[in-house]
Short mmCIF file of C-alpha atoms in Angstrom, two decimals:
data_model
loop_
_atom_site.label_atom_id
_atom_site.label_comp_id
_atom_site.label_asym_id
_atom_site.label_seq_id
_atom_site.Cartn_x
_atom_site.Cartn_y
_atom_site.Cartn_z
CA UNK A 1 -27.88 -3.67 -24.70
CA UNK A 2 -25.06 -1.14 -24.18
CA UNK A 3 -23.40 -2.46 -21.01
CA UNK A 4 -21.00 0.52 -20.93
CA UNK A 5 -23.61 3.27 -20.98
CA UNK A 6 -23.54 3.75 -17.20
CA UNK A 7 -19.76 4.11 -17.26
CA UNK A 8 -19.85 6.68 -20.07
CA UNK A 9 -22.74 8.85 -18.96
CA UNK A 10 -21.37 9.31 -15.44
CA UNK A 11 -17.68 9.63 -14.59
CA UNK A 12 -16.31 6.36 -13.19
CA UNK A 13 -13.07 5.75 -11.32
CA UNK A 14 -11.29 2.62 -10.21
CA UNK A 15 -11.00 1.45 -6.59
CA UNK A 16 -8.55 -1.46 -6.34
CA UNK A 17 -8.51 -3.95 -3.46
CA UNK A 18 -6.06 -6.52 -2.18
CA UNK A 19 -6.82 -9.96 -3.72
CA UNK A 20 -6.28 -11.52 -0.29
CA UNK A 21 -9.19 -9.67 1.34
CA UNK A 22 -11.64 -11.79 3.29
CA UNK A 23 -15.35 -11.68 2.43
CA UNK A 24 -16.11 -9.03 5.03
CA UNK A 25 -13.10 -6.89 4.11
CA UNK A 26 -14.13 -7.03 0.45
CA UNK A 27 -17.72 -6.05 1.26
CA UNK A 28 -16.53 -3.20 3.51
CA UNK A 29 -14.46 -1.79 0.64
CA UNK A 30 -17.15 -2.40 -1.98
CA UNK A 31 -19.89 -0.71 0.02
CA UNK A 32 -17.64 2.16 1.06
CA UNK A 33 -17.31 3.35 -2.55
CA UNK A 34 -20.85 2.25 -3.52
CA UNK A 35 -19.38 0.11 -6.29
CA UNK A 36 -21.52 -0.16 -9.42
CA UNK A 37 -19.23 -2.69 -11.10
CA UNK A 38 -16.74 -5.32 -10.00
CA UNK A 39 -13.80 -6.16 -12.28
CA UNK A 40 -12.22 -9.59 -11.68
CA UNK A 41 -10.24 -12.32 -13.39
CA UNK A 42 -11.95 -15.69 -13.21
CA UNK A 43 -9.14 -16.95 -11.01
CA UNK A 44 -5.61 -16.11 -9.94
CA UNK A 45 -3.19 -18.73 -8.59
CA UNK A 46 -5.21 -20.48 -5.85
CA UNK A 47 -7.85 -17.75 -5.64
CA UNK A 48 -11.10 -18.44 -7.50
CA UNK A 49 -12.61 -14.95 -7.71
CA UNK A 50 -15.70 -15.68 -9.78
CA UNK A 51 -16.56 -18.80 -7.79
CA UNK A 52 -16.14 -16.97 -4.48
CA UNK A 53 -18.06 -13.91 -5.67
CA UNK A 54 -21.01 -16.08 -6.70
CA UNK A 55 -21.03 -17.64 -3.21
CA UNK A 56 -20.94 -14.21 -1.61
CA UNK A 57 -23.50 -12.62 -3.98
CA UNK A 58 -25.69 -15.51 -5.26
CA UNK A 59 -27.83 -13.20 -7.40
CA UNK A 60 -24.97 -12.93 -9.94
CA UNK A 61 -25.58 -16.38 -11.41
CA UNK A 62 -29.28 -15.71 -12.01
CA UNK A 63 -28.84 -12.19 -13.44
CA UNK A 64 -28.50 -11.12 -17.05
CA UNK A 65 -25.10 -9.59 -17.93
CA UNK A 66 -24.97 -5.99 -16.74
CA UNK A 67 -28.20 -6.37 -14.73
CA UNK A 68 -27.09 -7.71 -11.37
CA UNK A 69 -29.68 -7.01 -8.71
CA UNK A 70 -28.55 -7.66 -5.13
CA UNK A 71 -30.58 -6.70 -2.07
CA UNK A 72 -27.47 -6.62 0.08
CA UNK A 73 -25.51 -4.47 -2.42
CA UNK A 74 -28.09 -2.33 -4.27
CA UNK A 75 -25.49 -0.20 -6.09
CA UNK A 76 -23.96 -3.17 -7.87
CA UNK A 77 -25.20 -3.73 -11.43
CA UNK A 78 -22.30 -5.26 -13.32
CA UNK A 79 -19.60 -7.90 -12.90
CA UNK A 80 -16.84 -7.57 -15.51
CA UNK A 81 -14.75 -10.70 -15.88
CA UNK A 82 -11.56 -11.57 -17.73
CA UNK A 83 -12.20 -15.23 -18.55
CA UNK A 84 -11.65 -17.68 -21.39
CA UNK A 85 -15.31 -18.70 -21.42
CA UNK A 86 -18.73 -17.08 -20.93
CA UNK A 87 -19.71 -16.95 -17.26
CA UNK A 88 -23.30 -16.46 -16.04
CA UNK A 89 -24.12 -12.91 -14.96
CA UNK A 90 -20.89 -11.36 -16.26
CA UNK A 91 -19.84 -8.97 -18.99
CA UNK A 92 -16.60 -9.91 -20.74
CA UNK A 93 -13.80 -7.40 -20.38
CA UNK A 94 -13.38 -7.10 -24.16
CA UNK A 95 -16.89 -5.64 -24.49
CA UNK A 96 -16.12 -2.98 -21.91
CA UNK A 97 -12.84 -2.03 -23.57
CA UNK A 98 -14.50 -1.81 -26.99
CA UNK A 99 -17.20 0.49 -25.68
CA UNK A 100 -14.67 2.68 -23.89
CA UNK A 101 -12.54 3.15 -27.01
CA UNK A 102 -15.58 4.06 -29.08
CA UNK A 103 -16.56 6.84 -26.68
CA UNK A 104 -13.15 8.02 -25.54
CA UNK A 105 -13.52 11.61 -26.76
CA UNK A 106 -16.88 11.99 -25.04
CA UNK A 107 -15.43 10.79 -21.75
CA UNK A 108 -12.39 13.08 -22.04
CA UNK A 109 -14.65 16.08 -22.65
CA UNK A 110 -16.46 15.45 -19.37
CA UNK A 111 -13.34 15.11 -17.22
CA UNK A 112 -11.50 17.82 -15.28
CA UNK A 113 -8.22 17.74 -13.39
CA UNK A 114 -9.85 17.61 -9.95
CA UNK A 115 -11.99 14.58 -10.75
CA UNK A 116 -11.08 11.39 -8.87
CA UNK A 117 -8.57 9.22 -10.66
CA UNK A 118 -8.60 6.35 -8.21
CA UNK A 119 -9.46 5.28 -4.69
CA UNK A 120 -6.84 3.42 -2.68
CA UNK A 121 -7.77 1.63 0.53
CA UNK A 122 -5.52 2.41 3.45
CA UNK A 123 -5.54 1.04 6.99
CA UNK A 124 -8.43 2.02 9.21
CA UNK A 125 -8.89 2.30 12.96
CA UNK A 126 -12.30 0.61 13.25
CA UNK A 127 -11.66 -2.68 11.50
CA UNK A 128 -12.56 -1.32 8.04
CA UNK A 129 -10.14 0.27 5.59
CA UNK A 130 -10.46 3.96 4.75
CA UNK A 131 -10.99 4.87 1.09
CA UNK A 132 -8.51 7.61 0.12
CA UNK A 133 -9.47 9.56 -2.99
CA UNK A 134 -6.70 10.75 -5.34
CA UNK A 135 -7.35 13.15 -8.24
CA UNK A 136 -5.90 13.31 -11.74
CA UNK A 137 -4.06 16.50 -10.79
CA UNK A 138 -2.50 15.16 -7.61
CA UNK A 139 -1.46 11.78 -8.93
CA UNK A 140 -0.33 12.47 -12.50
CA UNK A 141 1.82 15.41 -11.40
CA UNK A 142 3.30 13.24 -8.66
CA UNK A 143 4.33 10.71 -11.32
CA UNK A 144 5.93 13.50 -13.40
CA UNK A 145 7.95 14.91 -10.51
CA UNK A 146 9.01 11.48 -9.23
CA UNK A 147 10.34 10.66 -12.70
CA UNK A 148 12.19 13.98 -12.90
CA UNK A 149 13.85 13.42 -9.51
CA UNK A 150 14.93 9.87 -10.27
CA UNK A 151 16.56 10.85 -13.55
CA UNK A 152 18.33 13.97 -12.21
CA UNK A 153 21.82 14.13 -13.74
CA UNK A 154 21.18 10.98 -15.76
CA UNK A 155 21.88 10.99 -19.49
CA UNK A 156 21.12 7.30 -19.96
CA UNK A 157 18.70 7.02 -22.88
CA UNK A 158 18.07 3.26 -22.60
CA UNK A 159 16.18 3.29 -19.30
CA UNK A 160 14.12 0.18 -18.60
CA UNK A 161 12.03 0.11 -15.43
CA UNK A 162 11.16 -3.17 -13.71
CA UNK A 163 8.04 -3.19 -11.55
CA UNK A 164 7.25 -6.29 -9.45
CA UNK A 165 4.87 -4.24 -7.25
CA UNK A 166 1.11 -4.90 -6.99
CA UNK A 167 -1.01 -2.31 -8.76
CA UNK A 168 -3.56 -2.07 -5.94
CA UNK A 169 -0.84 -0.27 -3.94
CA UNK A 170 -0.26 3.40 -4.60
CA UNK A 171 3.47 2.71 -5.20
CA UNK A 172 2.66 0.11 -7.83
CA UNK A 173 0.08 2.40 -9.41
CA UNK A 174 2.68 5.14 -9.77
CA UNK A 175 4.89 2.71 -11.66
CA UNK A 176 2.02 1.66 -13.90
CA UNK A 177 1.65 5.29 -15.01
CA UNK A 178 5.41 5.81 -15.35
CA UNK A 179 5.75 4.83 -19.03
CA UNK A 180 2.95 7.25 -19.98
CA UNK A 181 5.06 10.11 -18.61
CA UNK A 182 8.62 8.93 -19.29
CA UNK A 183 8.02 7.18 -22.65
CA UNK A 184 10.34 4.42 -21.47
CA UNK A 185 9.49 0.71 -21.28
CA UNK A 186 8.22 -0.80 -18.03
CA UNK A 187 8.59 -4.54 -17.51
CA UNK A 188 6.18 -6.44 -15.23
CA UNK A 189 8.05 -9.70 -14.52
CA UNK A 190 5.12 -11.80 -13.32
CA UNK A 191 1.50 -11.72 -12.22
CA UNK A 192 2.15 -11.45 -8.50
CA UNK A 193 5.56 -11.07 -6.88
CA UNK A 194 7.95 -13.81 -8.02
CA UNK A 195 11.60 -13.50 -6.95
CA UNK A 196 12.94 -15.82 -9.65
CA UNK A 197 11.01 -14.14 -12.45
CA UNK A 198 12.18 -10.74 -11.21
CA UNK A 199 15.84 -11.78 -11.46
CA UNK A 200 15.24 -13.39 -14.85
CA UNK A 201 13.68 -10.16 -16.14
CA UNK A 202 16.64 -8.04 -14.97
CA UNK A 203 19.04 -10.50 -16.62
CA UNK A 204 17.14 -10.87 -19.90
CA UNK A 205 15.97 -7.30 -20.49
CA UNK A 206 18.98 -5.55 -18.89
CA UNK A 207 16.70 -3.47 -16.68
CA UNK A 208 18.27 -0.28 -15.37
CA UNK A 209 15.73 0.61 -12.66
CA UNK A 210 13.52 -1.30 -10.28
CA UNK A 211 10.83 -0.15 -7.88
CA UNK A 212 10.17 -2.29 -4.83
CA UNK A 213 9.76 -2.52 -1.10
CA UNK A 214 12.84 -3.17 1.08
CA UNK A 215 11.53 -6.72 1.60
CA UNK A 216 11.71 -7.40 -2.14
CA UNK A 217 15.34 -6.30 -2.32
CA UNK A 218 16.22 -8.40 0.74
CA UNK A 219 14.61 -11.43 -0.95
CA UNK A 220 16.65 -10.90 -4.11
CA UNK A 221 19.90 -10.47 -2.18
CA UNK A 222 19.29 -13.68 -0.22
CA UNK A 223 17.90 -15.81 -3.05
CA UNK A 224 19.87 -19.09 -3.42
CA UNK A 225 19.93 -18.76 -7.24
CA UNK A 226 20.99 -15.10 -7.40
CA UNK A 227 24.48 -15.96 -8.66
CA UNK A 228 22.98 -17.47 -11.84
CA UNK A 229 21.74 -14.08 -13.03
CA UNK A 230 23.54 -10.92 -14.07
CA UNK A 231 21.95 -8.05 -12.16
CA UNK A 232 24.72 -5.55 -12.88
CA UNK A 233 22.61 -3.50 -15.31
CA UNK A 234 20.68 -2.06 -12.36
CA UNK A 235 21.55 1.61 -11.86
CA UNK A 236 18.60 2.76 -9.77
CA UNK A 237 17.10 0.64 -6.99
CA UNK A 238 14.05 2.64 -5.98
CA UNK A 239 12.68 1.84 -2.53
CA UNK A 240 9.50 2.72 -0.71
CA UNK A 241 6.48 1.36 1.09
CA UNK A 242 8.20 0.51 4.38
CA UNK A 243 11.07 1.35 6.70
CA UNK A 244 14.43 0.99 4.99
CA UNK A 245 17.57 1.14 7.11
CA UNK A 246 20.91 2.53 5.90
CA UNK A 247 22.31 -1.01 6.19
CA UNK A 248 19.84 -2.40 3.65
CA UNK A 249 20.50 0.47 1.24
CA UNK A 250 24.24 -0.13 1.54
CA UNK A 251 23.82 -3.86 0.86
CA UNK A 252 21.78 -3.13 -2.25
CA UNK A 253 24.40 -0.75 -3.63
CA UNK A 254 27.21 -3.21 -2.97
CA UNK A 255 25.52 -6.33 -4.34
CA UNK A 256 23.88 -5.30 -7.60
CA UNK A 257 26.09 -3.37 -10.01
CA UNK A 258 29.13 -1.08 -9.73
CA UNK A 259 26.96 1.93 -10.60
CA UNK A 260 23.93 0.96 -8.52
CA UNK A 261 22.33 3.64 -6.35
CA UNK A 262 19.68 2.96 -3.69
CA UNK A 263 17.12 5.76 -3.97
CA UNK A 264 14.35 6.06 -1.42
CA UNK A 265 11.20 8.11 -1.40
CA UNK A 266 8.90 8.91 1.48
CA UNK A 267 5.16 9.36 1.33
CA UNK A 268 1.88 7.55 1.69
CA UNK A 269 -1.39 6.90 -0.06
CA UNK A 270 -2.61 10.26 1.23
CA UNK A 271 0.28 12.08 -0.49
CA UNK A 272 -0.42 10.40 -3.87
CA UNK A 273 2.73 8.30 -3.24
CA UNK A 274 5.73 10.65 -2.99
CA UNK A 275 6.31 13.60 -0.64
CA UNK A 276 10.12 13.50 -0.43
CA UNK A 277 12.69 11.90 -2.68
CA UNK A 278 16.39 11.20 -2.90
CA UNK A 279 18.01 12.27 -6.17
CA UNK A 280 20.96 10.50 -7.82
CA UNK A 281 22.92 13.75 -7.46
CA UNK A 282 22.51 13.87 -3.66
CA UNK A 283 25.62 13.21 -1.50
CA UNK A 284 26.13 9.49 -0.68
CA UNK A 285 25.71 10.03 3.06
CA UNK A 286 22.36 11.76 2.59
CA UNK A 287 21.32 9.12 0.07
CA UNK A 288 21.88 6.31 2.56
CA UNK A 289 20.59 7.96 5.73
CA UNK A 290 17.70 10.24 4.75
CA UNK A 291 14.51 10.12 2.68
CA UNK A 292 15.59 13.17 0.70
CA UNK A 293 14.07 16.62 0.39
CA UNK A 294 10.46 17.64 -0.28
CA UNK A 295 9.54 17.23 -3.94
CA UNK A 296 8.74 20.30 -6.05
CA UNK A 297 5.64 22.31 -5.09
CA UNK A 298 5.42 20.53 -1.73
CA UNK A 299 5.91 21.97 1.75
CA UNK A 300 7.05 19.93 4.73
CA UNK A 301 7.40 21.04 8.31
CA UNK A 302 8.36 19.24 11.50
CA UNK A 303 5.58 20.23 13.89
CA UNK A 304 4.63 19.91 17.50
CA UNK A 305 1.88 17.28 17.14
CA UNK A 306 -0.26 18.99 19.79
CA UNK A 307 -0.05 22.59 18.58
CA UNK A 308 1.04 22.37 14.96
CA UNK A 309 3.80 24.90 15.62
CA UNK A 310 6.84 24.38 13.40
CA UNK A 311 9.94 23.18 15.24
CA UNK A 312 13.53 24.30 14.59
CA UNK A 313 15.88 22.22 12.43
CA UNK A 314 17.19 19.17 14.23
CA UNK A 315 14.26 18.85 16.64
CA UNK A 316 11.99 15.82 16.50
CA UNK A 317 8.29 16.18 15.81
CA UNK A 318 5.46 15.05 13.55
CA UNK A 319 5.97 15.31 9.79
CA UNK A 320 3.33 17.61 8.25
CA UNK A 321 2.93 17.86 4.47
CA UNK A 322 1.10 20.32 2.22
CA UNK A 323 0.92 20.62 -1.56
CA UNK A 324 -0.74 19.60 -4.81
CA UNK A 325 -0.25 15.92 -3.98
CA UNK A 326 -2.45 15.74 -0.88
CA UNK A 327 -5.49 13.52 -1.26
CA UNK A 328 -9.07 14.85 -1.40
CA UNK A 329 -10.17 12.99 1.71
CA UNK A 330 -11.56 9.68 2.90
CA UNK A 331 -14.82 8.77 1.20
CA UNK A 332 -17.80 9.11 3.57
CA UNK A 333 -15.51 9.66 6.58
CA UNK A 334 -15.44 13.39 7.24
CA UNK A 335 -14.34 12.95 10.86
CA UNK A 336 -11.40 10.75 9.88
CA UNK A 337 -10.45 13.22 7.16
CA UNK A 338 -10.43 16.10 9.66
CA UNK A 339 -8.15 14.10 11.96
CA UNK A 340 -5.37 14.16 9.36
CA UNK A 341 -6.15 17.27 7.26
CA UNK A 342 -6.08 20.66 8.96
CA UNK A 343 -8.22 23.62 7.89
CA UNK A 344 -5.15 24.99 6.06
CA UNK A 345 -4.65 21.70 4.15
CA UNK A 346 -1.67 20.40 6.11
CA UNK A 347 -1.61 16.60 6.12
CA UNK A 348 -0.62 15.16 9.48
CA UNK A 349 1.37 12.04 8.59
CA UNK A 350 1.49 10.48 12.06
CA UNK A 351 5.22 9.88 11.46
CA UNK A 352 8.01 11.24 13.64
CA UNK A 353 10.99 12.84 11.99
CA UNK A 354 13.53 15.61 11.83
CA UNK A 355 14.78 18.02 9.18
CA UNK A 356 18.42 19.10 8.92
CA UNK A 357 19.70 22.53 7.93
CA UNK A 358 19.90 21.50 4.26
CA UNK A 359 16.25 20.42 4.15
CA UNK A 360 16.82 16.64 4.19
CA UNK A 361 14.21 14.64 6.10
CA UNK A 362 14.97 11.81 8.53
CA UNK A 363 12.10 9.48 9.50
CA UNK A 364 12.69 8.13 13.00
CA UNK A 365 9.42 6.49 14.01
CA UNK A 366 5.62 6.72 14.11
CA UNK A 367 3.13 8.35 16.40
CA UNK A 368 0.44 5.90 15.46
CA UNK A 369 0.37 2.17 16.04
CA UNK A 370 0.29 1.25 12.37
CA UNK A 371 2.39 -1.81 11.50
CA UNK A 372 4.02 -1.91 8.08
CA UNK A 373 4.75 -5.53 7.25
CA UNK A 374 6.62 -5.95 3.98
CA UNK A 375 4.95 -2.84 2.58
CA UNK A 376 1.45 -3.90 3.73
CA UNK A 377 -0.29 -1.54 6.15
CA UNK A 378 -1.77 -3.43 9.09
CA UNK A 379 -3.63 -1.76 11.93
CA UNK A 380 -3.62 -3.70 15.21
CA UNK A 381 -7.30 -3.13 15.91
CA UNK A 382 -8.28 -5.11 12.79
CA UNK A 383 -6.65 -8.17 14.38
CA UNK A 384 -7.62 -7.41 17.98
CA UNK A 385 -11.34 -7.26 17.12
CA UNK A 386 -11.23 -10.78 15.69
CA UNK A 387 -8.96 -12.25 18.38
CA UNK A 388 -11.17 -10.87 21.13
CA UNK A 389 -14.10 -12.75 19.60
CA UNK A 390 -12.41 -16.11 20.34
CA UNK A 391 -14.25 -17.82 23.24
CA UNK A 392 -11.02 -18.36 25.20
CA UNK A 393 -9.61 -14.84 24.81
CA UNK A 394 -10.13 -12.22 27.51
CA UNK A 395 -8.17 -9.48 25.76
CA UNK A 396 -5.62 -9.12 23.00
CA UNK A 397 -3.14 -6.42 22.03
CA UNK A 398 -1.17 -6.41 18.80
CA UNK A 399 2.18 -4.69 18.20
CA UNK A 400 4.81 -4.57 15.50
CA UNK A 401 8.26 -5.99 16.16
CA UNK A 402 11.45 -5.62 14.07
CA UNK A 403 12.10 -8.11 11.29
CA UNK A 404 15.13 -8.12 8.97
CA UNK A 405 13.17 -9.29 5.95
CA UNK A 406 9.70 -7.75 6.36
CA UNK A 407 10.69 -4.57 8.17
CA UNK A 408 8.15 -5.42 10.85
CA UNK A 409 6.31 -8.59 11.88
CA UNK A 410 3.11 -8.88 13.86
CA UNK A 411 3.07 -10.01 17.48
CA UNK A 412 -0.15 -10.62 19.42
CA UNK A 413 -0.26 -10.51 23.21
CA UNK A 414 -3.16 -12.62 24.43
CA UNK A 415 -4.73 -12.72 27.87
CA UNK A 416 -6.88 -15.86 28.26
CA UNK A 417 -10.08 -16.19 30.26
CA UNK A 418 -9.91 -18.09 33.53
CA UNK A 419 -9.91 -21.85 33.04
CA UNK A 420 -9.69 -21.43 29.26
CA UNK A 421 -6.89 -22.60 26.98
CA UNK A 422 -5.78 -21.81 23.44
CA UNK A 423 -2.60 -22.36 21.51
CA UNK A 424 -0.94 -20.09 18.97
CA UNK A 425 -1.85 -22.52 16.17
CA UNK A 426 -5.51 -22.59 17.26
CA UNK A 427 -5.65 -18.79 17.19
CA UNK A 428 -4.04 -18.64 13.75
CA UNK A 429 -6.62 -21.11 12.42
CA UNK A 430 -9.38 -19.07 14.05
CA UNK A 431 -8.26 -15.92 12.23
CA UNK A 432 -8.07 -17.52 8.78
CA UNK A 433 -10.87 -16.20 6.58
CA UNK A 434 -11.74 -13.45 9.05
CA UNK A 435 -8.86 -11.17 8.12
CA UNK A 436 -6.44 -11.04 5.21
CA UNK A 437 -3.66 -13.61 5.41
CA UNK A 438 -0.96 -10.94 5.71
CA UNK A 439 -2.56 -9.68 8.95
CA UNK A 440 -2.29 -13.00 10.80
CA UNK A 441 0.37 -12.62 13.54
CA UNK A 442 3.64 -14.49 13.28
CA UNK A 443 4.12 -14.44 17.05
CA UNK A 444 1.71 -15.08 19.94
CA UNK A 445 2.72 -14.33 23.51
CA UNK A 446 0.38 -15.26 26.36
CA UNK A 447 0.22 -12.81 29.26
CA UNK A 448 -2.19 -12.75 32.20
CA UNK A 449 -1.69 -9.07 33.03
CA UNK A 450 -1.04 -6.47 30.35
CA UNK A 451 0.78 -3.26 31.38
CA UNK A 452 -1.66 -0.37 31.76
CA UNK A 453 -1.70 3.29 32.73
CA UNK A 454 -3.53 4.64 35.75
CA UNK A 455 -6.68 5.08 33.68
CA UNK A 456 -6.53 1.54 32.31
CA UNK A 457 -5.06 2.20 28.86
CA UNK A 458 -2.76 -0.58 27.66
CA UNK A 459 0.83 0.65 27.21
CA UNK A 460 1.73 -0.73 23.81
CA UNK A 461 5.25 0.64 23.87
CA UNK A 462 5.99 -1.56 26.89
CA UNK A 463 4.46 -4.56 25.16
CA UNK A 464 6.68 -3.95 22.15
CA UNK A 465 9.77 -3.76 24.38
CA UNK A 466 8.71 -6.97 26.13
CA UNK A 467 8.16 -8.77 22.82
CA UNK A 468 11.56 -7.76 21.49
CA UNK A 469 13.22 -9.03 24.68
CA UNK A 470 11.31 -12.32 24.91
CA UNK A 471 11.64 -13.13 21.21
CA UNK A 472 15.32 -12.17 21.14
CA UNK A 473 14.86 -9.67 18.32
#
């Protein structure tokens, strides 16, 4: 049987998910894109993917390879597994690769630039992630322009890029495609983020660039064994995925090599990664304080979030973005797509910022409640839904609070029911398995009365202020 026929006859794209997803989060993502195939390793670190998948979808073990038949997930027909031994109900990855290579020209002939390249899951507002669709045109050109910006004024021919980022993130995916555009080597130091292996790779391979979140750079700067490794070859420390203060950028430039520059880009999954970028040729002050200028073929305006009217330079408003790099939309969520994409294809970022007279963008905050913890997008409602299901909880509200290492940490305010008790540890244990581990709050504060407006809406900005004060942050 030709297990690859379905993939060849109809165009197939990849939708990557976080390996830490709970069962329900995985099913939400899988059903959102109507997945026909699941691609897994047998196991990774402490995660046993095949074993767990067979528990979640028992029909796999009794199915012939490539003929999975699940009542709960009728679109699923194939489980592709990278394993050292045959596993019931799976097709080995080598068979899929062999079939793809044999029919490569046929597949290329069917493709066009506006076909989906990938689907990336980004934070949702109803407990389930939204599936953002990126095309070949939007993403590949974003990789090209990002590379051009980062090498502006650089004559160094021996560029070596280090990428410790996960490839299910749009930032990591951009780096995975980087060598195809730049024709320069990209080093992946470990399977999963490993601080020690990252430093060893810089030392051994004399890497000249690294892409990472601010948290990753903070970890490297504070690592107790950092002095054992020569990191001076680093010329470009590329940052993204979370808030990065001027102080962190300055520390990076001072503690790697004499020629090190901290270069930050601004964007999101919906902008195919990059919307603005610092260039090495930009003035030092701009490099440390801004997120750069709009990339080529991209428009940015600072708009009144209510009217969409463009505001003068220096005024604060919502950052709106338009260009080739804007995503196609959220799969099967037309209403959510319309919330962020206007009829004239402006993407409403939900971020607050300003633009100076030279066109440099400053990001100063967010309109939405999204928490970005170490580069991971976490929406409070995902956590609140689960916390509110605890028998002792009357109501919960989740906010982000500042954290030097992670950018933001998660703080849950909990109002308990009368004559009911619960501790922070009990609530953490309750959440395990219901949401991804990175969404479990670090802090729990117990409050009887939560601040509300006249119409009963909880005032999260006051909760955030209260958390910062009580936690001494």
